[in-house]
PDB file of C-alpha atoms and ligand atoms in Angstrom:
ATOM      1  CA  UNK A   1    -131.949 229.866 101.674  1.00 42.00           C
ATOM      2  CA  UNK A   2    -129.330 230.801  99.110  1.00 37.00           C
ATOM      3  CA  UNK A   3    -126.389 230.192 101.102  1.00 43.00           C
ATOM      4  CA  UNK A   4    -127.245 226.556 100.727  1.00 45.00           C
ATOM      5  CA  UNK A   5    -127.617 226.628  96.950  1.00 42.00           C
ATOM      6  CA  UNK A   6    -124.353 224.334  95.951  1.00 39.00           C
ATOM      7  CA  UNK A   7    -123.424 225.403  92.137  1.00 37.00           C
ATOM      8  CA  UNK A   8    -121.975 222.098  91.594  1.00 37.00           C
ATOM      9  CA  UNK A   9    -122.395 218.103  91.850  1.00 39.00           C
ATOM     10  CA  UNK A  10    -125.513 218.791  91.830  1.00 44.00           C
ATOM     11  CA  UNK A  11    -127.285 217.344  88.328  1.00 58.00           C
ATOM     12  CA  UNK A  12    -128.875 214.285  90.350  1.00 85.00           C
ATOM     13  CA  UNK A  13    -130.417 215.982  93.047  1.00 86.00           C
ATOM     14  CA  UNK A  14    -131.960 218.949  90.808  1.00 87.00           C
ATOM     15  CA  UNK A  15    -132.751 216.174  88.203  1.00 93.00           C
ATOM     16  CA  UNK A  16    -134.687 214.081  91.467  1.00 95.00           C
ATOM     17  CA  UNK A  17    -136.295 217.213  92.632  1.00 96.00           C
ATOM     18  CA  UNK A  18    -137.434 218.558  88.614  1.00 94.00           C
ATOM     19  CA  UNK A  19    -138.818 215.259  88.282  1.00 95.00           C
ATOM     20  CA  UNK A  20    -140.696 215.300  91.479  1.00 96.00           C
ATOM     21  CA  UNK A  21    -142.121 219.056  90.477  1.00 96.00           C
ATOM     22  CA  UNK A  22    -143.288 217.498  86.930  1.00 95.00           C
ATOM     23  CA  UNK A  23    -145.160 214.975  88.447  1.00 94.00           C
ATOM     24  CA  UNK A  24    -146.810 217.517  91.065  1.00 94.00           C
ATOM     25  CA  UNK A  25    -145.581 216.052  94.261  1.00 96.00           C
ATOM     26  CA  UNK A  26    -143.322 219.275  94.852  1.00 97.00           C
ATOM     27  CA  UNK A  27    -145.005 222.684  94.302  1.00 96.00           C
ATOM     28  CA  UNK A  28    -143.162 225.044  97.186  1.00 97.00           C
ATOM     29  CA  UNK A  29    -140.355 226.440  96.110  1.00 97.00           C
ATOM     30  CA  UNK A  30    -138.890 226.016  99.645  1.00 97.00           C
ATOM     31  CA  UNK A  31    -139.605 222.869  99.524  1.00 98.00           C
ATOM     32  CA  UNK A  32    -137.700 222.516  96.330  1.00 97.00           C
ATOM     33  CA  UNK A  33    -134.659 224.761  97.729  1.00 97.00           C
ATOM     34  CA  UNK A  34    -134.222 222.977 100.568  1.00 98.00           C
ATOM     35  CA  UNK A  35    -134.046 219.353  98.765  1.00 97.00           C
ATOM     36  CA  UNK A  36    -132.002 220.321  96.113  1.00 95.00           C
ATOM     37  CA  UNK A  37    -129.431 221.877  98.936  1.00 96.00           C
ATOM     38  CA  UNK A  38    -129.462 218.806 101.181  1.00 97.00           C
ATOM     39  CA  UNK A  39    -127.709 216.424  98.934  1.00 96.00           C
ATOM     40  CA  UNK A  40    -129.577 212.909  99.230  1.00 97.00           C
ATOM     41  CA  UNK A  41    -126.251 210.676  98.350  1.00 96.00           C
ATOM     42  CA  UNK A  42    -124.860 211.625 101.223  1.00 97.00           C
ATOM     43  CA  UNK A  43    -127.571 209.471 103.074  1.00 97.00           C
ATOM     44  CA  UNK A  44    -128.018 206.719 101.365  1.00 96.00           C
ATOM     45  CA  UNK A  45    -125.735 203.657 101.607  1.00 95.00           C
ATOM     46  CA  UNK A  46    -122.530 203.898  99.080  1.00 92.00           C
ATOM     47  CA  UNK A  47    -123.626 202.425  95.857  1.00 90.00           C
ATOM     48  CA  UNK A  48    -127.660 202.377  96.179  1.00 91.00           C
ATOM     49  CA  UNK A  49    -129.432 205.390  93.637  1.00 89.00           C
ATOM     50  CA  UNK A  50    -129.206 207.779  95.981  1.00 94.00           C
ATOM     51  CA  UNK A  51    -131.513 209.895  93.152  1.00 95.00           C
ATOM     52  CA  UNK A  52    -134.223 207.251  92.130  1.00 94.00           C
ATOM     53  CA  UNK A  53    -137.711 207.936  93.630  1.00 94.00           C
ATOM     54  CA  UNK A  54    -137.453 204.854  95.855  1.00 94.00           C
ATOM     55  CA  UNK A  55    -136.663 204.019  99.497  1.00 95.00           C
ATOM     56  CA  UNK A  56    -133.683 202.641  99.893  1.00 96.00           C
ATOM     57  CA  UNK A  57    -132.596 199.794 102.948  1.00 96.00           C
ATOM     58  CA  UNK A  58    -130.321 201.140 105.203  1.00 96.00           C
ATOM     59  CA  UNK A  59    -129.801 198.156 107.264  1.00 96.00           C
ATOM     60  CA  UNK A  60    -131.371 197.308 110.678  1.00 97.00           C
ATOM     61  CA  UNK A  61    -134.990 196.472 109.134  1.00 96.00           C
ATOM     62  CA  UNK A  62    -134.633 200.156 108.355  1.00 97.00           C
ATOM     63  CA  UNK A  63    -135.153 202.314 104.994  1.00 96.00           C
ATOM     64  CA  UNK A  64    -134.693 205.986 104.076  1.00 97.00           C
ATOM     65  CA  UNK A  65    -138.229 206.857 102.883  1.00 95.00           C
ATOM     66  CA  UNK A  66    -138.247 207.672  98.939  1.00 96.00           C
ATOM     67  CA  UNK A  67    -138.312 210.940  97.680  1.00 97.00           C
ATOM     68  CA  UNK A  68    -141.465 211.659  97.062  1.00 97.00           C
ATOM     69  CA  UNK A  69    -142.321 210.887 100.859  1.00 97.00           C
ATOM     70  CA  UNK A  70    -140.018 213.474 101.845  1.00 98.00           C
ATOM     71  CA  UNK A  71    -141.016 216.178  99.757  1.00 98.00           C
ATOM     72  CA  UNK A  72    -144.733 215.139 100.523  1.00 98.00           C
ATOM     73  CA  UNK A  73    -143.865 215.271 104.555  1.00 98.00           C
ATOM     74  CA  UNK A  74    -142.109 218.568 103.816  1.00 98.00           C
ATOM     75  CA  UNK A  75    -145.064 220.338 101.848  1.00 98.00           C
ATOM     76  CA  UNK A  76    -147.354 219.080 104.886  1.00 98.00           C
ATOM     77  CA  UNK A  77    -145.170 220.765 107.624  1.00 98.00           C
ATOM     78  CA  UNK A  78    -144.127 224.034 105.787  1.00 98.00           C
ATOM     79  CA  UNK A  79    -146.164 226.077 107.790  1.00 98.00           C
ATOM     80  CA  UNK A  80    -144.388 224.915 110.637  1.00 98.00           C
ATOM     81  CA  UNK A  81    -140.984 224.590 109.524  1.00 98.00           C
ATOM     82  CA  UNK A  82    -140.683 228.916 109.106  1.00 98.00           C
ATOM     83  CA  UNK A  83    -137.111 229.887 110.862  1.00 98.00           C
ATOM     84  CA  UNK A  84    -137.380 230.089 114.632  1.00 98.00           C
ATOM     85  CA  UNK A  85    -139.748 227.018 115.048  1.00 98.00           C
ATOM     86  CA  UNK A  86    -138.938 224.102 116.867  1.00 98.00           C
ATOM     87  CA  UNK A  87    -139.584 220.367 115.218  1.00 98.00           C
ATOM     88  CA  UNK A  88    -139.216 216.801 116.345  1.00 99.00           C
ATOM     89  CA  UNK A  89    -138.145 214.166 114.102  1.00 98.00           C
ATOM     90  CA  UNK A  90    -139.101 210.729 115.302  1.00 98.00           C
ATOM     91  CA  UNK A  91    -137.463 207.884 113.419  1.00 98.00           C
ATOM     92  CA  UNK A  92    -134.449 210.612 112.163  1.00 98.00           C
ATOM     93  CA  UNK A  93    -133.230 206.950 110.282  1.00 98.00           C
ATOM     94  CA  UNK A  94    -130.318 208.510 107.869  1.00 98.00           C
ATOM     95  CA  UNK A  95    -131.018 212.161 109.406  1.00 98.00           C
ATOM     96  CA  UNK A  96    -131.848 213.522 105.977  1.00 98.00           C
ATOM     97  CA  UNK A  97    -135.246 214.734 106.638  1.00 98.00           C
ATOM     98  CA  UNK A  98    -134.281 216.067 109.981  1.00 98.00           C
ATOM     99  CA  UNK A  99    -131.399 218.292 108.110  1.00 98.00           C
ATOM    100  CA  UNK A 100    -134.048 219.452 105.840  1.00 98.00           C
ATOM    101  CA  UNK A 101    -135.922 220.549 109.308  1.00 98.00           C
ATOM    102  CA  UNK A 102    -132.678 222.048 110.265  1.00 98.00           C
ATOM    103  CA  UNK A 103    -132.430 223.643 107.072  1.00 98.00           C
ATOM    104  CA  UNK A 104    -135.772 225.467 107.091  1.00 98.00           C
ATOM    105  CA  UNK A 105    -136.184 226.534 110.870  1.00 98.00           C
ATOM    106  CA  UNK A 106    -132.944 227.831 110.535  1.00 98.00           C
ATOM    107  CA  UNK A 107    -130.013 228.701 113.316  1.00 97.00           C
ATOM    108  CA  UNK A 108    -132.774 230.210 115.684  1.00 98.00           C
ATOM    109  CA  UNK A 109    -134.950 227.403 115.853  1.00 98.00           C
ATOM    110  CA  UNK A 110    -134.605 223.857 116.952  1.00 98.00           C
ATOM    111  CA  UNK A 111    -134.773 220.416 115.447  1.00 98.00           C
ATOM    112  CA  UNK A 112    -134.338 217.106 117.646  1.00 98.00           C
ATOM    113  CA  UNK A 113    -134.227 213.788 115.882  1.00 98.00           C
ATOM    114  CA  UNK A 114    -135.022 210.622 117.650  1.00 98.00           C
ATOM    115  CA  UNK A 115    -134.330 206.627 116.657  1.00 98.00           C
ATOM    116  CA  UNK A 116    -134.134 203.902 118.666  1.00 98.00           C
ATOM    117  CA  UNK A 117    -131.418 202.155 116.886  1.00 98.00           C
ATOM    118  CA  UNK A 118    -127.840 203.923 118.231  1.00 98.00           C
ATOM    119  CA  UNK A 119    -126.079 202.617 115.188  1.00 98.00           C
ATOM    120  CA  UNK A 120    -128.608 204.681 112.764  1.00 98.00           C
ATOM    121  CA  UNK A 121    -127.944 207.904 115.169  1.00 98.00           C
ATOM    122  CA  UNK A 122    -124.411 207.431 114.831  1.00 98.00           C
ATOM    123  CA  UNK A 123    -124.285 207.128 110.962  1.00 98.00           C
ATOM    124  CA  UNK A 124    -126.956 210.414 110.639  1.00 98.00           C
ATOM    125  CA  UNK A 125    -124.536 212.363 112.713  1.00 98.00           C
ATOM    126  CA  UNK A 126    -122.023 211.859 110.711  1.00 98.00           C
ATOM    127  CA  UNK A 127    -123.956 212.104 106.703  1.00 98.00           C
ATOM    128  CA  UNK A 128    -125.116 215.594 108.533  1.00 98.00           C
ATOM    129  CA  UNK A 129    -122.071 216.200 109.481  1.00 98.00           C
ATOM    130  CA  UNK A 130    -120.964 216.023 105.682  1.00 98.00           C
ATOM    131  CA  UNK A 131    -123.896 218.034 104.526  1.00 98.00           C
ATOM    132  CA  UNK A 132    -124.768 221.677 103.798  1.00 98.00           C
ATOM    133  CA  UNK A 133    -126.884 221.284 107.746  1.00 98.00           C
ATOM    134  CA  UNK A 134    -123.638 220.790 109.540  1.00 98.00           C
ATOM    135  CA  UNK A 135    -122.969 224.318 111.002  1.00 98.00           C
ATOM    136  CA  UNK A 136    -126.596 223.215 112.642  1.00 98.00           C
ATOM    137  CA  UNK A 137    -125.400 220.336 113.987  1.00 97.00           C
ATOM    138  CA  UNK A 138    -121.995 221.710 115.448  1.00 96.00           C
ATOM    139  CA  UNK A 139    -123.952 225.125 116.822  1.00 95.00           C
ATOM    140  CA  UNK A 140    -126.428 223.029 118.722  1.00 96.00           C
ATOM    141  CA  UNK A 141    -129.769 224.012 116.558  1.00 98.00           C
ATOM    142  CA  UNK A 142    -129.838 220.421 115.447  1.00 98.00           C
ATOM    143  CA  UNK A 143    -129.418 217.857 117.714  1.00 98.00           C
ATOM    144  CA  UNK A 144    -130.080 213.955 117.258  1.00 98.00           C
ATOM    145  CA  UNK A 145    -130.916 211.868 119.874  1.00 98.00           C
ATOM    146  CA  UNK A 146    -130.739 208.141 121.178  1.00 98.00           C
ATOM    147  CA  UNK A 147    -134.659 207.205 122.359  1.00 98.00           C
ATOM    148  CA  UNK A 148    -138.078 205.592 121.911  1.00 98.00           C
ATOM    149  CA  UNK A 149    -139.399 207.417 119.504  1.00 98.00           C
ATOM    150  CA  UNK A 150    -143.378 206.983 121.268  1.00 98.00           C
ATOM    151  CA  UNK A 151    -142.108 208.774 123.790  1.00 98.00           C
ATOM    152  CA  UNK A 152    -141.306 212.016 122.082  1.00 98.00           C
ATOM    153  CA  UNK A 153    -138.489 213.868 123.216  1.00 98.00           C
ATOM    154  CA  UNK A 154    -139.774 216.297 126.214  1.00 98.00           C
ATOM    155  CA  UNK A 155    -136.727 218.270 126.503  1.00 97.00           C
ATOM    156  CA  UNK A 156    -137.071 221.000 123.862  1.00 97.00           C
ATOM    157  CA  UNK A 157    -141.107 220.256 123.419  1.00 98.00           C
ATOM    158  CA  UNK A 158    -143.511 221.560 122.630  1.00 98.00           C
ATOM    159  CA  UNK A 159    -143.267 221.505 118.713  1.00 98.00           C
ATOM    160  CA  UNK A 160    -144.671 223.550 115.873  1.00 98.00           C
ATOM    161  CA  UNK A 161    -144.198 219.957 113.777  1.00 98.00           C
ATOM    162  CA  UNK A 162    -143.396 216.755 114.552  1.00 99.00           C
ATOM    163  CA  UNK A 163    -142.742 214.728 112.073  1.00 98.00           C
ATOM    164  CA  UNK A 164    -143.082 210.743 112.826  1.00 98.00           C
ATOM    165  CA  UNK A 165    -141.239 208.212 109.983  1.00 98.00           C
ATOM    166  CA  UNK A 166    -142.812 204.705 110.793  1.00 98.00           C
ATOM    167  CA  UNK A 167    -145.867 203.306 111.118  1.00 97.00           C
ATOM    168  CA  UNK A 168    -147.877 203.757 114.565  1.00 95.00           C
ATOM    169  CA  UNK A 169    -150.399 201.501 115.614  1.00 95.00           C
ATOM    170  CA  UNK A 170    -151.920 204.198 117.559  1.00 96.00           C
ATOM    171  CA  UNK A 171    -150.876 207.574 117.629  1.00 97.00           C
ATOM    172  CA  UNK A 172    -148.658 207.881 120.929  1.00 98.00           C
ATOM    173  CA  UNK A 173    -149.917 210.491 123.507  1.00 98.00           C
ATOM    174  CA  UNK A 174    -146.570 211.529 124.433  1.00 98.00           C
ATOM    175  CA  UNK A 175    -146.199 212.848 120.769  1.00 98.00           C
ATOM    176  CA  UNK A 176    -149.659 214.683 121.240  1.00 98.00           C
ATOM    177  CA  UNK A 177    -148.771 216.473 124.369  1.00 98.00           C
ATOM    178  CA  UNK A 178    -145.317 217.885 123.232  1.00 98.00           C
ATOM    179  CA  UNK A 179    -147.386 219.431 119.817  1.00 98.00           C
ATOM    180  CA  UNK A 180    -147.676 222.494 120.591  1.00 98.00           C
ATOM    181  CA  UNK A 181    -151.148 223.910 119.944  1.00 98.00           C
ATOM    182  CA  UNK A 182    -151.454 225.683 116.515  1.00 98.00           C
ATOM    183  CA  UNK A 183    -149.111 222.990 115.405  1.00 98.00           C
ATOM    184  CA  UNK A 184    -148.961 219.813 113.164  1.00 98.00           C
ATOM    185  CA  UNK A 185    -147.869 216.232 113.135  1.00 98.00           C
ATOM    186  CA  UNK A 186    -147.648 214.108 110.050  1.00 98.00           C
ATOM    187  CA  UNK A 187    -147.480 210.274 111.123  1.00 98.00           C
ATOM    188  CA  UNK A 188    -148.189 207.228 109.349  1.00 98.00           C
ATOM    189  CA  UNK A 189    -151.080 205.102 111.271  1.00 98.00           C
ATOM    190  CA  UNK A 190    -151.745 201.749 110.767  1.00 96.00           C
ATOM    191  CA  UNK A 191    -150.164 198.183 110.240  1.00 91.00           C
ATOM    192  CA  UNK A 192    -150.442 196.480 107.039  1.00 88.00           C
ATOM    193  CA  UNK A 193    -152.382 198.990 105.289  1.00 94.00           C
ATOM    194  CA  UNK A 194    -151.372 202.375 106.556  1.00 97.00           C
ATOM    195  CA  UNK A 195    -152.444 205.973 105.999  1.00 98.00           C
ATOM    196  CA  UNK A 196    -150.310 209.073 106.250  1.00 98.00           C
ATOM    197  CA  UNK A 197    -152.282 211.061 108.930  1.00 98.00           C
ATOM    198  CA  UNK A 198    -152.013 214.726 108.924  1.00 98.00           C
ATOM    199  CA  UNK A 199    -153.312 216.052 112.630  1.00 98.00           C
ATOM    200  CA  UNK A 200    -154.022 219.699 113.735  1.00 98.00           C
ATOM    201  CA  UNK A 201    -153.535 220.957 117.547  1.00 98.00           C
ATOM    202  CA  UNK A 202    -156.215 223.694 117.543  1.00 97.00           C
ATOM    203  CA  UNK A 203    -155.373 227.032 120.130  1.00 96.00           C
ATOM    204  CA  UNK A 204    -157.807 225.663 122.723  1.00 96.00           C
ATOM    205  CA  UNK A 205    -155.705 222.323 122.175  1.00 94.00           C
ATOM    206  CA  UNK A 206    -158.705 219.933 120.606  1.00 97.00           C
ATOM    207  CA  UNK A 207    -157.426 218.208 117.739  1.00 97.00           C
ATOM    208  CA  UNK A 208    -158.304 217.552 113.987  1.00 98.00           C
ATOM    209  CA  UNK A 209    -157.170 214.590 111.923  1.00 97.00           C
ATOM    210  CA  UNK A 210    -157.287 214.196 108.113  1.00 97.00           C
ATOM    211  CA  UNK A 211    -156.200 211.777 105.878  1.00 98.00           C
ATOM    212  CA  UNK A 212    -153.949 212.647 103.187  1.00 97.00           C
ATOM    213  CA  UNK A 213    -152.594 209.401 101.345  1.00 96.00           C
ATOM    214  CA  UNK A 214    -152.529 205.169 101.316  1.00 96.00           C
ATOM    215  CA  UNK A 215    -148.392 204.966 102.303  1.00 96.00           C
ATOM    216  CA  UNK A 216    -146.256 201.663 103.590  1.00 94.00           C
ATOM    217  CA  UNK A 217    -143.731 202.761 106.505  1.00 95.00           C
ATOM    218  CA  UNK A 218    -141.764 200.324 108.503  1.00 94.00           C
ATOM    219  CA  UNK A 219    -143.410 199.754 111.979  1.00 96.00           C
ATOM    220  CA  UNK A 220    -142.876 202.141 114.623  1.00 97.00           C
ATOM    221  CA  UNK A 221    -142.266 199.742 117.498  1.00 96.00           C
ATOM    222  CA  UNK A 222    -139.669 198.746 119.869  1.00 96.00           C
ATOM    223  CA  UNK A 223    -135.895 198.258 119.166  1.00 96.00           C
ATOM    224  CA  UNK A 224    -136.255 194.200 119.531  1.00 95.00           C
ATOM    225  CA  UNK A 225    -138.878 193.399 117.284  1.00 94.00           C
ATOM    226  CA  UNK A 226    -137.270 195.648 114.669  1.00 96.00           C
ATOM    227  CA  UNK A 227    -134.589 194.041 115.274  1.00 95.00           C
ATOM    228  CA  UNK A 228    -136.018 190.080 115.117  1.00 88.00           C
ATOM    229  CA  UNK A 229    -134.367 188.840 112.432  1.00 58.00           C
ATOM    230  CA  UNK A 230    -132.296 190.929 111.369  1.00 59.00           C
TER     231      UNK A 230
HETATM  232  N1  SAH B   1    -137.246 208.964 108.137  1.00 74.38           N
HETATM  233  C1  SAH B   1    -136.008 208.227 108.118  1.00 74.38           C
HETATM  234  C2  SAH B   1    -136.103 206.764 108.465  1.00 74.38           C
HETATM  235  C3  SAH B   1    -137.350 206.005 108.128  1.00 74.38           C
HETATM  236  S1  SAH B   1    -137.281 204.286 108.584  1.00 74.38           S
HETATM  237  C4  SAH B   1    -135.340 208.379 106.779  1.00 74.38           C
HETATM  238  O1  SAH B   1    -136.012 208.639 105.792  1.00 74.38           O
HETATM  239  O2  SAH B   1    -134.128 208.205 106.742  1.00 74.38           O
HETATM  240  C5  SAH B   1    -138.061 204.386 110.186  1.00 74.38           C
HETATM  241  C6  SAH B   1    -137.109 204.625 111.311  1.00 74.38           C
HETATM  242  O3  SAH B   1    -137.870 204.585 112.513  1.00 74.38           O
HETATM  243  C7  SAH B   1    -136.007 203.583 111.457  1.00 74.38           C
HETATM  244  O4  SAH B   1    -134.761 204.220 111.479  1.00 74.38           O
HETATM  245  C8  SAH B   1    -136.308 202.919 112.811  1.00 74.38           C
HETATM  246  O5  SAH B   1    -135.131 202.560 113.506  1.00 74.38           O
HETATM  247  C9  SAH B   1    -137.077 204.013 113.530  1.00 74.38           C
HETATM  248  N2  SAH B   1    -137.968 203.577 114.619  1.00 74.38           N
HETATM  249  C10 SAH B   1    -138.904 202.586 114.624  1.00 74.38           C
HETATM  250  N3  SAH B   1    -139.516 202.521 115.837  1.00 74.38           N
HETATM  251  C11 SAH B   1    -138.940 203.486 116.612  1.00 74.38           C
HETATM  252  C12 SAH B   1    -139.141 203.904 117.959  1.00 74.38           C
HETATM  253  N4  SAH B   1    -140.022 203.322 118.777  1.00 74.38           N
HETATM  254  N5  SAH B   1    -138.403 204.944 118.423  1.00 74.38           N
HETATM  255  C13 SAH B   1    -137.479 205.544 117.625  1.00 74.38           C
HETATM  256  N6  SAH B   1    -137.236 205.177 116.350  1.00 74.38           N
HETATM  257  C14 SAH B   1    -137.972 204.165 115.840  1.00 74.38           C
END
């Protein structure tokens, strides 16, 4: 990862991610690497504390989750995010968790984001585009996408993680079936009071849920009622 290690600029993010390692959120180092490298204030809305552990609006009933959800989401999918795998972002938002994907699977393996709103795809293409994950971007590793989110994206499936940013009601088969067994998903279930689910695809393809944390995720639902409103 040390080709992404930027020497400079860079008291706010390594302040963000000490802070987050004192207060035992982050304890892999790649974890750590990869969120100091991927600079945050390129994501966030000009003016807003890019390095503050909050989420922060980014218009269109939409917020980039707070730090501590990404490194959280990020220590759940480790396993799966080793260079070569393949991992699905649904909800990409700002893009900065899917550059972290991009980041950690590396030139050989393959990272699709997916929102619904084309505005939000438009602005992550271009904060990646500004980041440390570009040469991901521009070689085709990384790719982000226009789509319902429930639906998965089928193209490059199936996934060693999937990673799902809003709140499901149910979890969507579409994003079971492109898992790929031996992988993960992390998704937030739920409506008003939601918990982050972590869920296993065993090698004979049964499944195995746990429950890691209480969390509060916009809804995962479709473009017009996000949208109602706003
Ligand atoms: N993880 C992102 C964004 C989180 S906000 C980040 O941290 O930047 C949740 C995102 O899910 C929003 O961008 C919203 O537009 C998107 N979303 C909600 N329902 C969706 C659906 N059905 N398909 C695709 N994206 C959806």
């Amino acid at each position: 990862m040390e080709q992404f290690q930027s020497g400079t600029g860079s008291s706010g993010k390594r302040g963000m991610v000490e802070n987050l390692k004192r207060y035992g959120v982050i304890s892999s180092k790649r974890v750590a690497q990869v969120m100091e490298a991927l600079d945050r204030g390129l994501f966030v809305p000009v003016g807003s504390s890019a390095y503050v552990d909050t989420p922060v609006p980014i218009g269109y009933n939409a917020t980039i989750s707070a730090p501590h959800m990404h490194a959280t989401c990020l220590q759940l999918l480790e396993d799966k995010l080793h260079p070569g795998m393949r991992a699905l972002d649904v909800g990409s938002g700002t893009g900065y968790l899917t550059g972290c994907f991009a980041l950690m699977v590396g030139a050989e393996g393959r990272v699709v984001g997916v929102d619904h709103i084309p505005e939000l795809v438009d602005m992550s293409i271009k904060n990646i585009e500004k980041s440390v994950a570009a040469s991901f971007l521009k070689k085709g590793s990384l790719s982000l996408h226009v789509g319902d989110g429930r639906k998965g994206w089928q193209e490059f499936a199936p996934y060693d993680a999937i990673h799902v940013g809003a709140a499901a009601s149910e979890i969507p088969q579409p994003l079971l079936d492109q898992l790929k067994p031996g992988g993960r998903m992390v998704i937030p279930l739920g409506t008003y009071f939601q918990e982050l689910k972590v869920i296993d695809k065993n090698e004979d393809g049964s499944i195995k849920v746990h429950t890691e944390t209480s969390v509060r995720y916009v809804p995962l639902t479709s473009r017009v009622e996000q949208l109602g409103g706003f």
